[in-house]
Amino acid sequence: MALRAALRGKSGLAGLLSCSSHGRLCPSSSSISQRNNSSSAKLIVDHDQTTGVAVMHMQSPPVNSLSLDFLTEICITLEKLEMDKGCRGLIITSNQPKVFSAGLDILEMYGKSPERCGEFWKAVQEMWLKLYGSNMVTIAAINGSSPAGGCLMSMTCDYRIMADNPRYSIGLNETMLGIVAPFWFKETMVNTVGHRNTEMSLELGLLYKPAEALKIGLVDQLVPEDQVLSAATQTMTKWLAIPEHARQITKSMMRKPTIEKLCSNREADIQNFVSFITKESIQKSLRMYMEMLKQKKA
Amino acid sequence: MALRAALRGKSGLAGLLSCSSHGRLCPSSSSISQRNNSSSAKLIVDHDQTTGVAVMHMQSPPVNSLSLDFLTEICITLEKLEMDKGCRGLIITSNQPKVFSAGLDILEMYGKSPERCGEFWKAVQEMWLKLYGSNMVTIAAINGSSPAGGCLMSMTCDYRIMADNPRYSIGLNETMLGIVAPFWFKETMVNTVGHRNTEMSLELGLLYKPAEALKIGLVDQLVPEDQVLSAATQTMTKWLAIPEHARQITKSMMRKPTIEKLCSNREADIQNFVSFITKESIQKSLRMYMEMLKQKKA
Amino acid sequence: MALRAALRGKSGLAGLLSCSSHGRLCPSSSSISQRNNSSSAKLIVDHDQTTGVAVMHMQSPPVNSLSLDFLTEICITLEKLEMDKGCRGLIITSNQPKVFSAGLDILEMYGKSPERCGEFWKAVQEMWLKLYGSNMVTIAAINGSSPAGGCLMSMTCDYRIMADNPRYSIGLNETMLGIVAPFWFKETMVNTVGHRNTEMSLELGLLYKPAEALKIGLVDQLVPEDQVLSAATQTMTKWLAIPEHARQITKSMMRKPTIEKLCSNREADIQNFVSFITKESIQKSLRMYMEMLKQKKA
């Protein structure tokens, strides 16, 4: 049933891997001010020093595509927050309507030099490493669709709260675009929903409606759309009440094997991505996909 | 609840590992004709060149026991289909009433020389390797009971549709016969239903009714008995719409570790089986089991 | 939902890791008599020679805390039963009201020399190794709360039946005390309820009500409180009807990787525990925790 529903849902998917039509030239100017806020073109960080919770709002129009610049900005912000002892919890959410993040920016993979592709992939790895290995409590406040890289980002968090809106969907749907999710995407998903759900998800490139995602454990909680952030804040309070040191060591114990596997294979993973993505057949798939997206908009 | 129901169901199980009373002398004459069909004594293959889907009907009376000859025939057929670029999807089903496959042929394990036992086991491995590692989309249309080797065969497929008939059951019930499922049976099951379900299943040799099998994820979908094949065909259409290359690489990524584990231990696994099965105590169990089956028939 | 309920429940937890106020000087005098019973200060063993089932009643007041002496007594008893060919099944239950076992005795970890801490931890390992690797069918008849080490003990069994009383709870809640569950606690739980449930459980130190525990698979069956032991006995009969040799080999196949991992790391695991538990900050946590427990009693 879930399979059929998910396949049905696919016809209506908007993003997937996304294609941002604007440039990638915004400076990475994020900085955590002393006054609890930092802002840049694409990332608003509200850091409440009293509670120790930072909320990172993604606002890279139109759909928070993860371009190299945006990823770099996210990584710099994550590193600052991680090193800030006053920040113990991180909530990730979106300021763009209807979408959490549409995933990796397709423009970074199309018509680019191998060097550039490699640089991009390294940034994707970096974001995953920083999030999956974070000592902070991390909660994804998924207030819109969250395909591909957006789903990966969500899965790195300690807890996932999604808007209960059947128009939204979440999943690692790379296969639908002819792209293969790498082993660390796969392992993050296996650690979240188990082997069989991951196998079917990845083979079919499934996107799940919120109710289906809850059922297989891809998200932990559904709330009305306007309560996503407040629910995340409430849950954060409970997580921050847990003895911190023990929680951090425990988290590390659970995730270390997966993290170490990427750490000891980063370069090979990059080479693997670059040689795959620069293939003529894959480039052709991406071009067709982008044209399909353009026609949808028109 | 599931446990108690499953244990209750056990009293009524007919097959287990099965005992084919006919000889094993049918020639392995399967061949894929240009005219979309191939037929042999025990295997009917309908290959629809238009859709790229082959349906493999098992008809080795009375219960599709997997004898050495039948396994050999299946392997030859699988190899041909795998190499045929016109064949992208495979549906496996049964032409025998009430049974998908009753599993490994007990006669191959009773009173046979170690050499013969080893040859048999190699064929079991071969079938598993071909099915679990297939590049085709594979769907099990389980239109009858599917114990032991029949369950293994089903679990190698990408998707399992079972007849919603409470008289049928499915499971790796080898333990009930005093036999131990080897590690690759175990890992295939862990990859399907998780560690705990597998542990309880294998320790108790559980057979699940269709509704129970659906609940733990041992099958993916139940349909009325007369719709098993049509449902499989419909599902196949959806799977074949997925970008093929990405789907294949993804499938391989999910299954490779388990496959490689057998590949690098085939000979030891054969020796292990032979020395176990030729033990006097095990031979005695098998004899008693066969006598019990005979009495049931009478 | 489960998370919030579990967090809510936490405020009312009594035990956790427990603190036995009585001494640890009872002699380890357990011995299996020829007359089907053995008794000692803390452990009553009813061994029914007809059925081959031993029931081990824990009665170490007030809450069956696992002190070094009690662990030693349990291990000696387990070893005797394991070597007794007349004993094929073991049911573990409690003679103390409202509690199965409150887990590791906090007094063994507070203000003790590193040598003594190491000796204690070795006994914890020993109990786990004996139970998780037992050839007997083991069933936990959980007739009360079962936090921390009590939950570990339950999870080592082949089957778990819990009293359906919402006042009771079960879980590895070490994190709540500032302590980290070691890798083999973690792996035992992953093997029982999967990776994601374990991650959330251990990071938050969750205790589950019986209904929640059933839902995630932490226990297998709930029955009215006065039927826990009789249900365990009934289930045991079914398990003992399974061909024994095949069941034992299968159990070993499922659990061997986890057991071997501890066996080849015992000394390092002990050192790890000792250096962690003797830290000033951890000792301070334990002292505060014990004071909190005292105030609750007063």
Short mmCIF file of N, CA and C in Angstrom, two decimals, chain C residues 125-201:
data_model
loop_
_atom_site.label_atom_id
_atom_site.label_comp_id
_atom_site.label_asym_id
_atom_site.label_seq_id
_atom_site.Cartn_x
_atom_site.Cartn_y
_atom_site.Cartn_z
N GLN C 125 29.99 -8.18 32.98
CA GLN C 125 30.30 -8.84 31.70
C GLN C 125 29.98 -10.33 31.76
N GLU C 126 30.40 -10.94 32.86
CA GLU C 126 30.25 -12.39 33.00
C GLU C 126 28.78 -12.80 32.96
N MET C 127 27.96 -12.05 33.68
CA MET C 127 26.53 -12.35 33.68
C MET C 127 25.97 -12.24 32.27
N TRP C 128 26.34 -11.17 31.55
CA TRP C 128 25.85 -10.97 30.19
C TRP C 128 26.31 -12.10 29.27
N LEU C 129 27.57 -12.46 29.39
CA LEU C 129 28.11 -13.53 28.53
C LEU C 129 27.38 -14.85 28.78
N LYS C 130 27.16 -15.15 30.05
CA LYS C 130 26.49 -16.41 30.39
C LYS C 130 25.05 -16.42 29.89
N LEU C 131 24.36 -15.31 30.03
CA LEU C 131 22.95 -15.27 29.64
C LEU C 131 22.78 -15.15 28.12
N TYR C 132 23.51 -14.22 27.51
CA TYR C 132 23.32 -14.00 26.07
C TYR C 132 23.77 -15.20 25.25
N GLY C 133 24.75 -15.94 25.82
CA GLY C 133 25.27 -17.09 25.10
C GLY C 133 24.73 -18.43 25.59
N SER C 134 23.71 -18.40 26.43
CA SER C 134 23.21 -19.65 27.01
C SER C 134 22.63 -20.61 25.98
N ASN C 135 22.90 -21.87 26.17
CA ASN C 135 22.30 -22.90 25.32
C ASN C 135 20.87 -23.23 25.75
N MET C 136 20.55 -22.84 26.98
CA MET C 136 19.17 -23.07 27.44
C MET C 136 18.23 -22.09 26.73
N VAL C 137 16.95 -22.46 26.69
CA VAL C 137 15.93 -21.48 26.33
C VAL C 137 15.77 -20.57 27.54
N THR C 138 15.88 -19.27 27.35
CA THR C 138 15.78 -18.35 28.48
C THR C 138 14.60 -17.41 28.27
N ILE C 139 13.78 -17.30 29.29
CA ILE C 139 12.61 -16.42 29.22
C ILE C 139 12.61 -15.49 30.42
N ALA C 140 12.44 -14.18 30.15
CA ALA C 140 12.34 -13.21 31.23
C ALA C 140 10.87 -13.04 31.59
N ALA C 141 10.52 -13.34 32.83
CA ALA C 141 9.16 -13.13 33.34
C ALA C 141 9.20 -11.83 34.14
N ILE C 142 8.98 -10.73 33.45
CA ILE C 142 9.26 -9.40 34.00
C ILE C 142 8.05 -8.90 34.79
N ASN C 143 8.06 -9.22 36.07
CA ASN C 143 6.91 -8.92 36.92
C ASN C 143 7.10 -7.65 37.75
N GLY C 144 7.76 -6.66 37.13
CA GLY C 144 7.97 -5.39 37.82
C GLY C 144 8.86 -4.50 36.97
N SER C 145 9.24 -3.36 37.48
CA SER C 145 10.08 -2.45 36.71
C SER C 145 11.45 -3.05 36.44
N SER C 146 12.00 -2.66 35.33
CA SER C 146 13.22 -3.31 34.87
C SER C 146 14.14 -2.31 34.17
N PRO C 147 14.64 -1.32 34.94
CA PRO C 147 15.51 -0.32 34.33
C PRO C 147 16.94 -0.82 34.20
N ALA C 148 17.71 -0.13 33.35
CA ALA C 148 19.16 -0.31 33.24
C ALA C 148 19.58 -1.79 33.19
N GLY C 149 20.38 -2.22 34.15
CA GLY C 149 20.86 -3.59 34.15
C GLY C 149 19.75 -4.62 34.17
N GLY C 150 18.60 -4.26 34.73
CA GLY C 150 17.44 -5.16 34.71
C GLY C 150 16.92 -5.34 33.30
N CYS C 151 16.96 -4.26 32.53
CA CYS C 151 16.55 -4.33 31.13
C CYS C 151 17.56 -5.15 30.33
N LEU C 152 18.85 -4.93 30.61
CA LEU C 152 19.89 -5.70 29.92
C LEU C 152 19.68 -7.20 30.14
N MET C 153 19.46 -7.55 31.40
CA MET C 153 19.22 -8.95 31.75
C MET C 153 18.03 -9.50 30.94
N SER C 154 16.95 -8.75 30.89
CA SER C 154 15.77 -9.17 30.13
C SER C 154 16.10 -9.35 28.65
N MET C 155 16.87 -8.42 28.11
CA MET C 155 17.15 -8.46 26.67
C MET C 155 18.04 -9.64 26.27
N THR C 156 18.79 -10.19 27.24
CA THR C 156 19.63 -11.34 26.90
C THR C 156 18.79 -12.60 26.69
N CYS C 157 17.55 -12.58 27.18
CA CYS C 157 16.72 -13.79 27.10
C CYS C 157 16.19 -14.00 25.68
N ASP C 158 15.68 -15.21 25.44
CA ASP C 158 15.11 -15.53 24.13
C ASP C 158 13.74 -14.92 23.95
N TYR C 159 13.06 -14.64 25.08
CA TYR C 159 11.67 -14.16 25.00
C TYR C 159 11.37 -13.37 26.26
N ARG C 160 10.58 -12.32 26.14
CA ARG C 160 10.28 -11.43 27.26
C ARG C 160 8.77 -11.27 27.43
N ILE C 161 8.29 -11.66 28.62
CA ILE C 161 6.88 -11.47 28.96
C ILE C 161 6.82 -10.49 30.12
N MET C 162 6.04 -9.42 29.96
CA MET C 162 6.01 -8.39 31.01
C MET C 162 4.61 -8.22 31.58
N ALA C 163 4.55 -7.88 32.85
CA ALA C 163 3.27 -7.58 33.50
C ALA C 163 2.68 -6.32 32.87
N ASP C 164 1.41 -6.40 32.53
CA ASP C 164 0.76 -5.26 31.86
C ASP C 164 0.28 -4.25 32.91
N ASN C 165 1.22 -3.67 33.60
CA ASN C 165 0.92 -2.69 34.64
C ASN C 165 1.63 -1.38 34.29
N PRO C 166 0.85 -0.34 34.00
CA PRO C 166 1.46 0.91 33.52
C PRO C 166 2.35 1.60 34.55
N ARG C 167 2.36 1.08 35.78
CA ARG C 167 3.29 1.65 36.75
C ARG C 167 4.71 1.15 36.54
N TYR C 168 4.84 0.07 35.81
CA TYR C 168 6.17 -0.49 35.59
C TYR C 168 6.77 0.09 34.31
N SER C 169 8.08 0.06 34.26
CA SER C 169 8.74 0.53 33.05
C SER C 169 10.02 -0.27 32.83
N ILE C 170 10.51 -0.18 31.62
CA ILE C 170 11.71 -0.93 31.24
C ILE C 170 12.51 -0.11 30.24
N GLY C 171 13.82 -0.18 30.34
CA GLY C 171 14.66 0.55 29.39
C GLY C 171 16.09 0.70 29.87
N LEU C 172 16.98 1.00 28.94
CA LEU C 172 18.37 1.28 29.31
C LEU C 172 18.49 2.79 29.56
N ASN C 173 18.27 3.19 30.79
CA ASN C 173 18.20 4.62 31.10
C ASN C 173 19.48 5.18 31.72
N GLU C 174 20.59 4.50 31.49
CA GLU C 174 21.86 4.92 32.10
C GLU C 174 22.17 6.40 31.87
N THR C 175 21.90 6.88 30.65
CA THR C 175 22.23 8.26 30.31
C THR C 175 21.63 9.26 31.30
N MET C 176 20.43 8.96 31.81
CA MET C 176 19.78 9.86 32.77
C MET C 176 20.61 10.06 34.03
N LEU C 177 21.48 9.11 34.29
CA LEU C 177 22.32 9.19 35.49
C LEU C 177 23.71 9.74 35.15
N GLY C 178 23.90 10.08 33.89
CA GLY C 178 25.19 10.60 33.47
C GLY C 178 26.17 9.51 33.10
N ILE C 179 25.66 8.28 33.04
CA ILE C 179 26.50 7.13 32.71
C ILE C 179 26.24 6.70 31.27
N VAL C 180 27.24 6.11 30.62
CA VAL C 180 27.08 5.70 29.24
C VAL C 180 26.97 4.18 29.16
N ALA C 181 25.93 3.69 28.51
CA ALA C 181 25.82 2.25 28.29
C ALA C 181 26.96 1.81 27.38
N PRO C 182 27.66 0.73 27.72
CA PRO C 182 28.79 0.30 26.88
C PRO C 182 28.29 -0.33 25.58
N PHE C 183 29.22 -0.56 24.67
CA PHE C 183 28.85 -1.01 23.32
C PHE C 183 28.06 -2.30 23.32
N TRP C 184 28.31 -3.19 24.27
CA TRP C 184 27.60 -4.47 24.23
C TRP C 184 26.18 -4.34 24.79
N PHE C 185 25.93 -3.40 25.68
CA PHE C 185 24.54 -3.07 26.04
C PHE C 185 23.86 -2.57 24.75
N LYS C 186 24.53 -1.65 24.08
CA LYS C 186 23.98 -1.04 22.86
C LYS C 186 23.67 -2.11 21.81
N GLU C 187 24.62 -3.00 21.57
CA GLU C 187 24.40 -4.00 20.50
C GLU C 187 23.29 -4.97 20.87
N THR C 188 23.20 -5.30 22.17
CA THR C 188 22.09 -6.17 22.59
C THR C 188 20.75 -5.48 22.29
N MET C 189 20.72 -4.19 22.50
CA MET C 189 19.47 -3.46 22.24
C MET C 189 19.21 -3.32 20.74
N VAL C 190 20.25 -3.01 19.97
CA VAL C 190 20.07 -2.92 18.51
C VAL C 190 19.54 -4.25 17.98
N ASN C 191 20.08 -5.35 18.48
CA ASN C 191 19.61 -6.68 18.05
C ASN C 191 18.16 -6.94 18.45
N THR C 192 17.67 -6.18 19.41
CA THR C 192 16.30 -6.39 19.89
C THR C 192 15.30 -5.43 19.24
N VAL C 193 15.64 -4.13 19.22
CA VAL C 193 14.66 -3.14 18.73
C VAL C 193 15.15 -2.30 17.55
N GLY C 194 16.33 -2.65 17.01
CA GLY C 194 16.82 -1.92 15.85
C GLY C 194 17.63 -0.69 16.19
N HIS C 195 18.28 -0.13 15.19
CA HIS C 195 19.23 0.95 15.40
C HIS C 195 18.57 2.25 15.85
N ARG C 196 17.51 2.67 15.18
CA ARG C 196 16.92 3.97 15.48
C ARG C 196 16.28 4.01 16.87
N ASN C 197 15.53 2.95 17.21
CA ASN C 197 14.95 2.90 18.55
C ASN C 197 16.04 2.92 19.62
N THR C 198 17.13 2.23 19.35
CA THR C 198 18.24 2.20 20.30
C THR C 198 18.88 3.57 20.44
N GLU C 199 19.10 4.22 19.30
CA GLU C 199 19.73 5.55 19.33
C GLU C 199 18.92 6.51 20.20
N MET C 200 17.61 6.55 19.97
CA MET C 200 16.78 7.48 20.73
C MET C 200 16.69 7.05 22.19
N SER C 201 16.54 5.76 22.41
CA SER C 201 16.47 5.20 23.76
C SER C 201 17.70 5.56 24.59
#
